[in-house]
């Protein structure tokens, strides 16, 4: 159980939760979050958005019963954290581009911070549905930020060479970003989202078909090489 | 004296709680969270003779009090399982139950024959699989095919044979009796209940296969009723399955005739959930001066 320090809306239907937790985590990893016993059945996988010493931040969109319950929690309440789970991003490259759509930008923030610590130069494309959020946080680590509200962020991606591209968002958006970046970025990775039951690799419910065969998003992922995911 | 001990197919289980097939992998993942050998038994992920890639599309869906799954028996196949069995065996010191499915009688028999090469404790026959030869009808839904597959596997296996029954049948007592007559040493029930989920946004069924298997708390009353009916129809021991979330749920299953139980969906609440259920059961037995063997099949 982790103590909630703050839980507030930062855009319509988007919340930011800060919890007291001191664990070693990688950017791109997630936790299975739970604030109830039996119902809803599943815990909710939420990516780590930021980590500062004794604190961890999650940014989540209210999409169903589980995240709705999360949104009612207050500072002083507790939340169950199971994790960190998943492989996380491999930090690579000196010239990097991040492409995030919707709450898919959340894991990219901790990634930007870690890449910046390694001295990387970062360009971030951030797509929002109705209003911008977390932009100032990205501004601390990114060299250049391009945002879009209500349209398609992938339409404004400029052809430029990068060492590595990191993409997280809805599947169609990731596919479009891959199409734009596959020739200009040496390596492209995507963070895949799936419904999860166990979160540890036993139920095979979070399956993704990749070029190397079936993979489990919870334990083999959620980060995959884009070429292995969009191979058809 | 161990209040939780029960006997099942010649084994003295230290407690009646087993992990259900398909919800525990091959024991590796949960071993990182707790000592899995504290469980009375473990049922490993369902195998088929040949490797299966499983189903496309959505595979799991949450519903009130449970979930639906359409995993499609993704598994490495019996041969690959046998090749890695040394490692699996080293991990698991409790009673090991291997779950076997198949699309034809020949596949079941060949799978069971190959498994004779390794040392497992109990063979669990999953007969909720489509019988390719009879147009995809499940083996487990007709008295005849349930009898045939049980008989054929019993003839070849060197392990105690437990047949896992499907609840999607007209009369569970008839199927249970057919399996007993065919030589089954025990029964396990229930497998998932056929259900459906709808995506109203896209106006279509959620699952590519349209129907999927319902599990979790929602099916417990059905499972209790069926275990009760089966227990009245046969003289072989039963492993109860379906919607067990607490120590009290375990007691209910024992009272209607199960000697022990399997727990699946509840394990997804958190990795250590089965240990919590075990602790509840233990506390209840101590507080009430109860030995579990006393309450089996009393209703
Ligand atoms: C994700 C998942 C995978 C399953 N895979 C198998 C399987 O491979 N073989 C089998 O006999 N039953 C399988 N089952 C059925 C369970 O073993 C069990 O019979 C059923 O879930 C009811 O128990 P529960 O309500 O405790 O989950 C599976 C169930 C789930 C939820
Ligand atoms: S969520 Fe169960 S295997 Fe990934």
Coordinates of C-alpha atoms and ligand atoms in Angstrom, one line a residue:
Chain A
X1 CA 0.0 0.0 0.0
X2 CA 1.2 3.4 -0.9
X3 CA 0.1 6.7 0.6
X4 CA -1.5 9.2 -1.9
X5 CA 0.1 12.6 -1.6
X6 CA -2.0 14.4 -4.2
X7 CA -4.6 13.4 -6.8
X8 CA -5.9 16.2 -9.0
X9 CA -7.4 16.8 -12.4
X10 CA -4.9 18.4 -14.9
X11 CA -7.2 18.3 -17.9
X12 CA -10.7 17.2 -18.7
X13 CA -10.8 13.5 -17.6
X14 CA -7.1 13.4 -17.0
X15 CA -5.7 13.1 -13.4
X16 CA -2.3 13.3 -11.9
X17 CA -1.6 11.2 -8.8
X18 CA 1.5 11.5 -6.6
X19 CA 2.2 8.7 -4.2
X20 CA 4.9 8.0 -1.6
X21 CA 6.9 5.2 -3.1
X22 CA 10.7 4.7 -3.1
X23 CA 11.5 2.0 -5.7
X24 CA 14.0 1.6 -8.4
X25 CA 12.0 2.0 -11.7
X26 CA 12.8 2.4 -15.4
X27 CA 11.0 4.8 -17.7
X28 CA 8.3 2.9 -19.6
X29 CA 7.6 0.4 -16.7
X30 CA 4.1 0.4 -15.1
X31 CA 2.3 -0.6 -12.0
X32 CA -0.9 -2.6 -11.5
X33 CA -2.9 -0.2 -9.4
X34 CA -5.9 -1.2 -7.3
X35 CA -8.0 0.6 -4.7
X36 CA -10.7 -2.0 -4.1
X37 CA -10.9 -5.7 -3.2
X38 CA -13.0 -7.9 -5.5
X39 CA -14.8 -5.6 -8.0
X40 CA -13.7 -4.5 -10.6
X41 CA -11.9 -7.8 -11.2
X42 CA -8.7 -6.5 -12.7
X43 CA -6.2 -4.1 -11.4
X44 CA -5.3 -1.3 -13.8
X45 CA -1.9 -1.0 -15.5
X46 CA -0.7 2.6 -15.3
X47 CA 2.7 3.8 -16.6
X48 CA 5.1 5.6 -14.3
X49 CA 5.0 9.3 -15.4
X50 CA 7.6 10.7 -13.1
X51 CA 9.8 9.7 -10.1
X52 CA 11.5 11.9 -7.6
X53 CA 13.4 10.3 -4.8
X54 CA 10.6 9.2 -2.4
X55 CA 7.7 10.1 -4.8
X56 CA 6.2 8.6 -7.9
X57 CA 3.6 10.2 -10.2
X58 CA 1.0 8.6 -12.4
X59 CA -1.1 10.4 -15.0
X60 CA -4.2 8.6 -16.0
X61 CA -7.3 9.2 -18.1
X62 CA -10.7 8.2 -16.6
X63 CA -11.9 5.6 -19.0
X64 CA -13.9 3.1 -17.0
X65 CA -14.9 1.9 -13.5
X66 CA -11.3 1.4 -12.2
X67 CA -9.9 4.8 -13.2
X68 CA -13.2 6.4 -12.1
X69 CA -12.5 5.0 -8.6
X70 CA -8.9 6.3 -8.8
X71 CA -10.2 9.7 -9.6
X72 CA -12.2 9.8 -6.3
X73 CA -9.2 9.1 -4.1
X74 CA -7.7 11.9 -2.0
X75 CA -4.5 12.8 -0.4
X76 CA -4.1 10.6 2.7
X77 CA -5.9 7.6 1.1
X78 CA -3.9 4.5 0.2
X79 CA -3.5 2.7 -3.1
X80 CA -2.2 -0.7 -3.8
X81 CA 0.8 -0.8 -6.2
X82 CA 2.0 -4.0 -7.8
X83 CA 5.2 -3.5 -9.6
X84 CA 7.2 -2.1 -11.2
X85 CA 6.3 -4.4 -14.1
X86 CA 7.4 -4.6 -17.7
X87 CA 10.7 -4.1 -19.5
X88 CA 10.9 -0.3 -19.7
X89 CA 12.7 1.8 -22.3
X90 CA 16.3 1.2 -23.2
X91 CA 17.9 4.6 -23.1
X92 CA 19.7 5.1 -26.3
X93 CA 20.9 7.9 -28.6
X94 CA 22.1 11.4 -28.4
X95 CA 19.4 12.8 -30.7
X96 CA 16.0 11.5 -29.7
X97 CA 12.4 12.2 -30.7
X98 CA 9.4 11.4 -28.5
X99 CA 5.9 11.1 -30.0
X100 CA 3.0 10.9 -27.6
X101 CA -0.7 10.9 -28.1
X102 CA -3.2 11.5 -25.3
X103 CA -2.2 10.0 -22.0
X104 CA 0.4 8.2 -24.0
X105 CA 2.6 11.2 -23.2
X106 CA 2.8 10.1 -19.5
X107 CA 5.6 7.5 -19.7
X108 CA 7.5 9.8 -22.1
X109 CA 8.0 12.4 -19.4
X110 CA 10.2 10.1 -17.2
X111 CA 11.9 8.9 -20.3
X112 CA 12.7 12.6 -21.3
X113 CA 14.1 13.1 -17.9
X114 CA 16.3 10.1 -18.0
X115 CA 17.5 10.8 -21.5
X116 CA 18.3 14.3 -20.6
X117 CA 20.4 13.0 -17.7
X118 CA 22.5 11.2 -20.3
X119 CA 22.9 14.4 -22.2
X120 CA 20.6 13.6 -25.1
X121 CA 19.0 16.3 -27.2
X122 CA 15.3 15.7 -27.3
X123 CA 12.5 16.8 -29.6
X124 CA 9.0 16.0 -28.4
X125 CA 5.8 15.8 -30.4
X126 CA 2.8 15.9 -28.0
X127 CA -0.7 15.4 -29.3
X128 CA -3.7 16.3 -27.1
X129 CA -7.4 15.8 -27.6
X130 CA -8.8 18.9 -26.0
X131 CA -6.2 20.8 -24.0
X132 CA -2.5 20.7 -23.3
X133 CA -1.0 19.3 -20.0
X134 CA 2.4 18.4 -18.7
X135 CA 3.9 20.7 -21.4
X136 CA 6.0 22.7 -18.8
X137 CA 7.3 19.5 -17.4
X138 CA 8.5 18.3 -20.8
X139 CA 10.0 21.8 -21.4
X140 CA 12.5 21.1 -18.5
X141 CA 14.1 18.3 -20.5
X142 CA 13.3 18.8 -24.1
X143 CA 15.2 20.9 -26.6
X144 CA 12.1 21.4 -28.8
X145 CA 8.4 20.8 -28.2
X146 CA 5.7 20.7 -30.9
X147 CA 2.2 20.2 -29.7
X148 CA -1.2 19.7 -31.4
X149 CA -4.6 20.0 -29.9
X150 CA -7.5 18.2 -31.5
X151 CA -5.8 17.2 -34.7
X152 CA -3.2 14.6 -35.6
X153 CA 0.2 15.1 -34.1
X154 CA 1.7 12.7 -36.6
X155 CA 0.8 15.1 -39.5
X156 CA 3.2 17.7 -38.2
X157 CA 6.2 15.4 -37.8
X158 CA 9.1 16.8 -39.8
X159 CA 11.6 14.6 -41.6
X160 CA 14.8 14.9 -39.7
X161 CA 17.3 12.2 -38.7
X162 CA 17.3 10.9 -35.2
X163 CA 19.2 8.2 -33.4
X164 CA 16.1 6.9 -31.6
X165 CA 12.3 7.5 -31.7
X166 CA 10.1 6.6 -28.8
X167 CA 6.3 6.4 -29.5
X168 CA 3.4 6.0 -27.1
X169 CA -0.3 6.5 -27.8
X170 CA -3.3 4.9 -29.5
X171 CA -2.3 2.1 -31.9
X172 CA -3.3 4.0 -35.1
X173 CA -1.3 7.0 -34.0
X174 CA 1.8 4.8 -33.3
X175 CA 1.4 3.2 -36.7
X176 CA 1.3 6.6 -38.4
X177 CA 4.3 7.8 -36.4
X178 CA 6.2 4.7 -37.4
X179 CA 5.4 5.3 -41.0
X180 CA 6.8 8.8 -40.7
X181 CA 9.9 8.0 -38.8
X182 CA 11.0 4.6 -40.0
X183 CA 13.4 6.0 -42.6
X184 CA 14.7 9.0 -40.6
X185 CA 15.2 7.4 -37.2
X186 CA 17.8 4.6 -36.7
X187 CA 15.7 2.9 -34.1
X188 CA 12.0 3.2 -33.3
X189 CA 10.3 1.8 -30.3
X190 CA 6.7 1.8 -29.2
X191 CA 5.0 1.4 -25.9
X192 CA 2.0 -0.9 -26.3
X193 CA -1.2 -0.9 -24.3
X194 CA -3.4 -3.9 -23.6
X195 CA -6.1 -5.0 -21.2
X196 CA -4.4 -7.0 -18.4
X197 CA -5.7 -9.5 -15.9
X198 CA -2.7 -10.9 -14.1
X199 CA 0.0 -8.3 -15.0
X200 CA 2.7 -10.9 -14.4
X201 CA 2.7 -13.2 -17.4
X202 CA 0.5 -16.1 -16.4
X203 CA -2.9 -15.5 -18.1
X204 CA -1.8 -14.7 -21.7
X205 CA -4.6 -12.2 -21.9
X206 CA -2.4 -9.3 -23.0
X207 CA -1.1 -11.0 -26.1
X208 CA 0.4 -9.1 -29.0
X209 CA 1.4 -10.8 -32.3
X210 CA 4.9 -9.7 -33.2
X211 CA 7.3 -10.7 -35.9
X212 CA 8.9 -13.0 -33.4
X213 CA 5.6 -14.6 -32.6
X214 CA 3.3 -14.1 -29.6
X215 CA 4.5 -11.8 -26.9
X216 CA 3.0 -10.8 -23.5
X217 CA 2.7 -7.1 -23.3
X218 CA 2.8 -7.2 -19.4
X219 CA 6.1 -9.1 -19.1
X220 CA 7.8 -9.1 -22.6
X221 CA 6.8 -5.5 -23.1
X222 CA 5.2 -3.0 -23.0
X223 CA 8.1 -1.6 -25.0
X224 CA 8.7 -3.3 -28.4
X225 CA 10.7 -2.4 -31.5
X226 CA 8.2 -0.8 -33.9
X227 CA 9.4 -3.0 -36.7
X228 CA 8.4 -6.1 -34.7
X229 CA 4.9 -4.8 -34.0
X230 CA 4.1 -3.2 -37.4
X231 CA 5.5 -5.9 -39.7
X232 CA 2.5 -6.7 -41.9
Chain B
X1 CA -2.2 -31.7 13.8
X2 CA -2.9 -30.2 10.4
X3 CA -6.6 -29.1 10.3
X4 CA -6.4 -28.3 6.6
X5 CA -5.1 -31.7 5.3
X6 CA -7.3 -33.6 2.8
X7 CA -6.9 -36.7 0.8
X8 CA -7.2 -36.7 -3.0
X9 CA -6.4 -39.4 -5.5
X10 CA -3.9 -41.1 -3.2
X11 CA -2.2 -37.9 -2.2
X12 CA -2.3 -36.2 1.2
X13 CA -2.7 -32.6 0.3
X14 CA -1.4 -30.3 3.1
X15 CA -4.4 -28.0 2.3
X16 CA -7.2 -28.2 -0.2
X17 CA -6.2 -25.2 -2.2
X18 CA -4.7 -25.6 -5.7
X19 CA -4.1 -23.0 -8.5
X20 CA -6.4 -23.5 -11.5
X21 CA -5.1 -24.3 -14.9
X22 CA -4.4 -21.4 -17.2
X23 CA -4.2 -18.9 -14.3
X24 CA -0.8 -19.9 -13.0
X25 CA 1.4 -20.5 -16.0
X26 CA 3.9 -23.2 -15.2
X27 CA 4.5 -21.8 -11.7
X28 CA 7.5 -19.6 -12.6
X29 CA 5.9 -16.1 -12.3
X30 CA 4.1 -16.4 -9.0
X31 CA 7.2 -18.1 -7.5
X32 CA 8.7 -14.6 -7.4
X33 CA 5.9 -13.4 -5.1
X34 CA 5.5 -16.3 -2.6
X35 CA 6.4 -19.9 -1.9
X36 CA 4.1 -21.7 -4.3
X37 CA 4.8 -25.0 -2.5
X38 CA 2.5 -23.8 0.3
X39 CA -0.3 -24.6 -2.0
X40 CA -1.9 -28.0 -1.7
X41 CA -1.4 -28.6 -5.4
X42 CA -0.9 -26.7 -8.7
X43 CA -2.6 -27.2 -12.0
X44 CA -0.3 -26.1 -14.8
X45 CA -1.3 -24.3 -18.0
X46 CA -3.4 -26.4 -20.3
X47 CA -1.4 -28.3 -22.9
X48 CA -2.3 -29.8 -26.2
X49 CA -0.2 -32.3 -28.2
X50 CA 0.8 -29.7 -30.7
X51 CA 1.8 -26.1 -30.0
X52 CA -1.1 -23.6 -30.2
X53 CA -0.8 -19.9 -31.0
X54 CA -4.1 -19.1 -29.3
X55 CA -6.8 -16.7 -30.4
X56 CA -6.6 -13.4 -32.2
X57 CA -8.3 -10.3 -31.1
X58 CA -9.4 -9.4 -27.5
X59 CA -8.6 -12.3 -25.2
X60 CA -9.9 -11.0 -21.8
X61 CA -12.8 -8.9 -20.8
X62 CA -13.8 -7.7 -17.4
X63 CA -17.4 -8.1 -16.2
X64 CA -19.1 -7.5 -12.9
X65 CA -17.9 -10.2 -10.5
X66 CA -15.6 -11.9 -12.9
X67 CA -14.2 -12.0 -16.4
X68 CA -14.5 -13.6 -19.8
X69 CA -11.6 -15.2 -21.6
X70 CA -10.9 -16.4 -25.0
X71 CA -7.2 -17.3 -24.8
X72 CA -7.6 -20.2 -27.2
X73 CA -5.3 -22.6 -25.2
X74 CA -2.1 -20.9 -26.3
X75 CA 0.6 -23.4 -25.2
X76 CA 4.0 -24.7 -26.2
X77 CA 2.8 -28.2 -26.9
X78 CA 3.4 -31.4 -24.9
X79 CA 6.9 -32.1 -26.4
X80 CA 8.3 -28.7 -25.5
X81 CA 6.7 -29.0 -22.0
X82 CA 8.5 -32.3 -21.5
X83 CA 11.8 -30.9 -22.7
X84 CA 11.6 -28.1 -20.1
X85 CA 10.1 -30.3 -17.4
X86 CA 13.2 -30.7 -15.3
X87 CA 13.2 -27.0 -14.6
X88 CA 9.4 -27.0 -13.9
X89 CA 9.8 -30.0 -11.6
X90 CA 12.6 -28.4 -9.6
X91 CA 10.4 -25.4 -8.9
X92 CA 7.4 -27.3 -7.7
X93 CA 7.6 -29.6 -4.8
X94 CA 3.8 -29.7 -4.1
X95 CA 1.4 -31.9 -6.0
X96 CA 1.7 -31.3 -9.7
X97 CA -1.3 -31.6 -11.9
X98 CA -0.9 -31.5 -15.7
X99 CA -3.8 -30.3 -17.7
X100 CA -4.3 -31.8 -21.2
X101 CA -6.7 -30.8 -23.9
X102 CA -7.1 -31.9 -27.5
X103 CA -9.1 -31.5 -30.7
X104 CA -9.4 -35.3 -31.4
X105 CA -9.3 -38.5 -29.5
X106 CA -5.9 -39.3 -31.1
X107 CA -4.4 -36.1 -29.9
X108 CA -5.5 -36.7 -26.3
X109 CA -4.2 -40.3 -26.4
X110 CA -0.8 -39.3 -27.9
X111 CA -0.4 -36.4 -25.5
X112 CA -1.1 -38.7 -22.5
X113 CA 1.3 -41.3 -23.9
X114 CA 4.1 -38.8 -24.2
X115 CA 3.4 -37.5 -20.7
X116 CA 4.1 -41.0 -19.3
X117 CA 7.8 -40.2 -19.8
X118 CA 8.0 -37.7 -17.0
X119 CA 6.9 -37.7 -13.4
X120 CA 3.8 -35.8 -12.8
X121 CA 1.3 -36.5 -10.0
X122 CA -2.1 -36.2 -11.6
X123 CA -3.3 -35.9 -15.1
X124 CA -6.3 -33.5 -15.5
X125 CA -8.2 -34.1 -18.8
X126 CA -9.8 -30.9 -20.1
X127 CA -12.7 -32.2 -22.1
X128 CA -14.1 -28.7 -22.8
X129 CA -12.3 -28.8 -26.2
X130 CA -14.0 -28.9 -29.6
X131 CA -14.1 -32.4 -31.0
X132 CA -13.0 -31.7 -34.6
X133 CA -14.4 -35.1 -35.8
X134 CA -17.9 -34.4 -34.6
X135 CA -18.1 -31.0 -36.1
X136 CA -16.5 -29.0 -33.3
X137 CA -18.9 -30.1 -30.6
X138 CA -17.2 -30.2 -27.2
X139 CA -16.0 -33.6 -26.0
X140 CA -17.4 -32.7 -22.6
X141 CA -21.0 -32.0 -23.7
X142 CA -22.0 -35.5 -24.8
X143 CA -22.1 -38.6 -22.6
X144 CA -20.6 -40.7 -25.3
X145 CA -17.6 -38.6 -26.3
X146 CA -16.9 -37.9 -22.6
X147 CA -16.9 -41.6 -22.0
X148 CA -14.7 -42.4 -25.0
X149 CA -12.0 -39.8 -24.4
X150 CA -11.8 -40.7 -20.7
X151 CA -11.6 -44.4 -21.4
X152 CA -9.0 -44.0 -24.1
X153 CA -6.8 -41.8 -21.9
X154 CA -7.3 -44.0 -18.8
X155 CA -6.1 -47.0 -20.8
X156 CA -2.8 -45.3 -21.7
X157 CA -1.8 -43.1 -18.8
X158 CA 0.2 -44.3 -15.8
X159 CA -1.1 -41.4 -13.6
X160 CA -4.3 -40.9 -11.6
X161 CA -6.8 -39.4 -14.0
X162 CA -9.0 -36.5 -13.2
X163 CA -11.5 -35.3 -15.8
X164 CA -12.4 -31.6 -15.8
X165 CA -16.0 -31.1 -16.7
X166 CA -17.6 -28.3 -18.7
X167 CA -20.7 -26.7 -17.1
X168 CA -22.2 -26.0 -20.5
X169 CA -24.2 -29.3 -20.5
X170 CA -27.8 -30.3 -20.0
X171 CA -27.1 -32.7 -17.1
X172 CA -23.8 -32.7 -15.3
X173 CA -24.7 -35.8 -13.3
X174 CA -24.9 -37.9 -16.5
X175 CA -21.5 -36.7 -17.8
X176 CA -20.0 -37.2 -14.3
X177 CA -21.3 -40.7 -14.2
X178 CA -20.1 -41.5 -17.7
X179 CA -16.5 -40.4 -16.8
X180 CA -16.6 -42.5 -13.6
X181 CA -17.8 -45.5 -15.6
X182 CA -15.0 -44.9 -18.1
X183 CA -12.4 -45.2 -15.4
X184 CA -11.8 -41.7 -14.2
X185 CA -10.2 -41.6 -10.7
X186 CA -11.6 -38.2 -9.9
X187 CA -13.4 -35.2 -11.4
X188 CA -12.7 -31.4 -11.4
X189 CA -15.4 -28.9 -12.1
X190 CA -16.4 -26.5 -13.3
X191 CA -14.6 -25.1 -16.3
X192 CA -15.7 -21.7 -17.6
X193 CA -19.4 -20.9 -18.3
X194 CA -20.0 -19.9 -21.9
X195 CA -20.8 -16.1 -22.0
X196 CA -20.6 -13.1 -24.3
X197 CA -19.6 -9.5 -24.3
X198 CA -20.7 -6.6 -26.6
X199 CA -18.8 -3.6 -27.8
X200 CA -21.7 -1.1 -28.2
X201 CA -19.5 1.6 -29.8
X202 CA -18.7 -0.7 -32.7
X203 CA -21.9 -2.7 -32.5
X204 CA -20.2 -6.0 -32.5
X205 CA -19.2 -8.9 -30.2
X206 CA -16.0 -8.2 -28.3
X207 CA -14.4 -11.5 -29.0
X208 CA -13.4 -12.8 -32.4
X209 CA -14.9 -16.1 -31.4
X210 CA -18.1 -14.3 -30.3
X211 CA -18.5 -16.4 -27.2
X212 CA -16.0 -16.7 -24.4
X213 CA -15.6 -18.4 -21.0
X214 CA -16.9 -16.7 -17.9
X215 CA -15.1 -17.2 -14.6
X216 CA -14.9 -15.6 -11.2
X217 CA -17.3 -14.8 -8.4
X218 CA -20.2 -14.6 -10.8
X219 CA -20.1 -18.4 -11.5
X220 CA -19.8 -19.6 -7.9
X221 CA -23.5 -20.4 -7.3
X222 CA -23.5 -22.4 -10.6
X223 CA -20.3 -24.2 -9.7
X224 CA -21.6 -25.1 -6.2
X225 CA -24.8 -26.5 -7.7
X226 CA -22.9 -28.6 -10.2
X227 CA -20.4 -29.9 -7.7
X228 CA -23.3 -30.9 -5.5
X229 CA -25.0 -32.7 -8.4
X230 CA -21.9 -34.5 -9.5
X231 CA -21.0 -35.5 -5.9
X232 CA -24.4 -37.1 -5.7
X233 CA -23.9 -39.0 -8.9
X234 CA -20.5 -40.5 -8.4
X235 CA -18.3 -42.2 -5.8
X236 CA -15.0 -40.7 -7.0
X237 CA -13.5 -37.6 -5.4
X238 CA -14.1 -34.1 -6.8
X239 CA -12.0 -31.0 -7.0
X240 CA -14.3 -28.0 -6.9
X241 CA -13.7 -25.0 -9.1
X242 CA -15.5 -21.7 -9.9
X243 CA -15.5 -18.3 -8.3
X244 CA -13.7 -19.0 -5.1
X245 CA -12.5 -15.7 -3.6
X246 CA -12.3 -16.5 0.2
X247 CA -11.7 -19.1 2.8
X248 CA -15.5 -19.3 3.4
X249 CA -16.0 -20.1 -0.3
X250 CA -13.6 -23.0 0.0
X251 CA -15.7 -24.4 2.9
X252 CA -18.8 -24.1 0.8
X253 CA -17.3 -26.2 -1.9
X254 CA -16.2 -28.9 0.6
X255 CA -19.6 -29.0 2.1
X256 CA -21.3 -29.7 -1.2
X257 CA -18.9 -32.6 -2.0
X258 CA -15.5 -31.4 -3.1
X259 CA -12.4 -32.8 -1.4
X260 CA -10.3 -29.9 -2.5
X261 CA -10.5 -26.8 -4.8
X262 CA -8.9 -24.9 -7.6
X263 CA -8.7 -21.1 -7.6
X264 CA -8.2 -19.1 -10.8
X265 CA -9.6 -15.7 -11.4
X266 CA -9.2 -14.6 -7.7
X267 CA -5.5 -14.9 -8.2
X268 CA -5.6 -11.9 -10.5
X269 CA -6.7 -9.7 -7.6
X270 CA -3.1 -9.7 -6.5
X271 CA -0.4 -12.3 -6.8
X272 CA -0.6 -13.3 -3.1
X273 CA -4.4 -13.7 -3.1
X274 CA -4.2 -17.5 -2.8
X275 CA -2.1 -17.2 0.3
X276 CA -4.6 -14.8 1.8
X277 CA -7.4 -17.3 1.1
X278 CA -5.3 -20.1 2.7
X279 CA -4.7 -17.9 5.8
X280 CA -8.4 -17.2 6.1
X281 CA -9.2 -20.9 5.9
X282 CA -6.7 -21.7 8.5
X283 CA -7.9 -19.1 10.9
X284 CA -11.5 -20.3 10.4
X285 CA -10.5 -23.9 11.2
X286 CA -8.7 -22.9 14.3
X287 CA -11.4 -20.6 15.6
X288 CA -14.0 -23.2 15.0
X289 CA -12.0 -26.2 16.1
X290 CA -12.6 -27.7 12.7
X291 CA -10.8 -30.3 10.7
X292 CA -11.6 -29.9 7.0
X293 CA -12.1 -33.7 6.4
X294 CA -15.1 -33.5 8.7
X295 CA -17.1 -31.3 6.5
X296 CA -16.6 -32.8 3.0
X297 CA -19.8 -33.8 1.4
X298 CA -22.1 -33.1 4.3
X299 CA -24.9 -31.4 2.4
Ligands
LIG1 C1 -7.3 -16.7 -18.4 C2 -7.8 -18.1 -18.1 C3 -7.2 -19.2 -18.7 C4 -7.7 -20.5 -18.5 N1 -7.1 -21.6 -19.2 C5 -7.5 -22.9 -18.9 C6 -6.8 -24.0 -19.5 O1 -5.8 -23.8 -20.2 N2 -7.3 -25.2 -19.2 C7 -8.4 -25.4 -18.4 O2 -8.8 -26.6 -18.2 N3 -9.0 -24.4 -17.8 C8 -8.6 -23.1 -18.1 N4 -9.3 -22.0 -17.5 C9 -10.4 -22.3 -16.6 C10 -10.0 -22.3 -15.1 O3 -9.0 -23.3 -14.8 C11 -11.2 -22.5 -14.2 O4 -11.8 -23.7 -14.4 C12 -12.2 -21.3 -14.3 O5 -11.5 -20.1 -14.5 C13 -13.1 -21.2 -13.1 O6 -12.5 -20.9 -11.9 P1 -12.3 -19.4 -11.3 O7 -13.7 -18.9 -11.2 O8 -11.7 -19.6 -10.0 O9 -11.4 -18.7 -12.3 C14 -8.8 -20.7 -17.7 C15 -9.4 -19.6 -17.0 C16 -8.9 -18.3 -17.2 C17 -9.6 -17.2 -16.5
LIG2 S1 -1.8 -9.7 -18.2 FE1 -1.7 -11.8 -17.8 S2 -0.1 -12.4 -19.2 FE2 -0.1 -10.3 -19.3

